[in-house]
Amino acid sequence: VSEIFQLSEADQQQLMRESSFLARSLENEFAGDKLNIAALGNIVPQLHVHHIVRYKTDAAWPAPVWGRVPALAYDESELRALAKKLSDVLQNDSTIEFKPV
């Protein structure tokens, strides 16, 4: 599956529930100015959805983030802390049942 429309109607609804849950969680946790949600798949031809918290102070604002500035690697400790924060948010705030497609 590489496109949302290729999912069954039930799976499309599940994807929207999960995407909305994640969007609310990211908004609550990171307090961005905008949240960009995209399903591009131009390079990786499998269905995946990007959720990107945006701030008016980010280097690409207000343009899309892709191809604007070179990627910056996270410091190992920053990456671990961010991964734990996201994991905690998703485990503690989940009010929906996540199902594999």
Coordinates of C-alpha atoms in Angstrom, one line a residue, residues 9-19:
E9 CA -12.6 2.3 4.4
A10 CA -12.2 0.9 7.9
D11 CA -8.4 1.3 7.7
Q12 CA -8.7 4.8 6.4
Q13 CA -10.9 5.7 9.4
Q14 CA -8.4 4.0 11.8
L15 CA -5.5 6.0 10.2
M16 CA -7.4 9.2 10.7
R17 CA -8.1 8.4 14.3
E18 CA -4.5 7.5 15.0
S19 CA -3.2 10.6 13.1

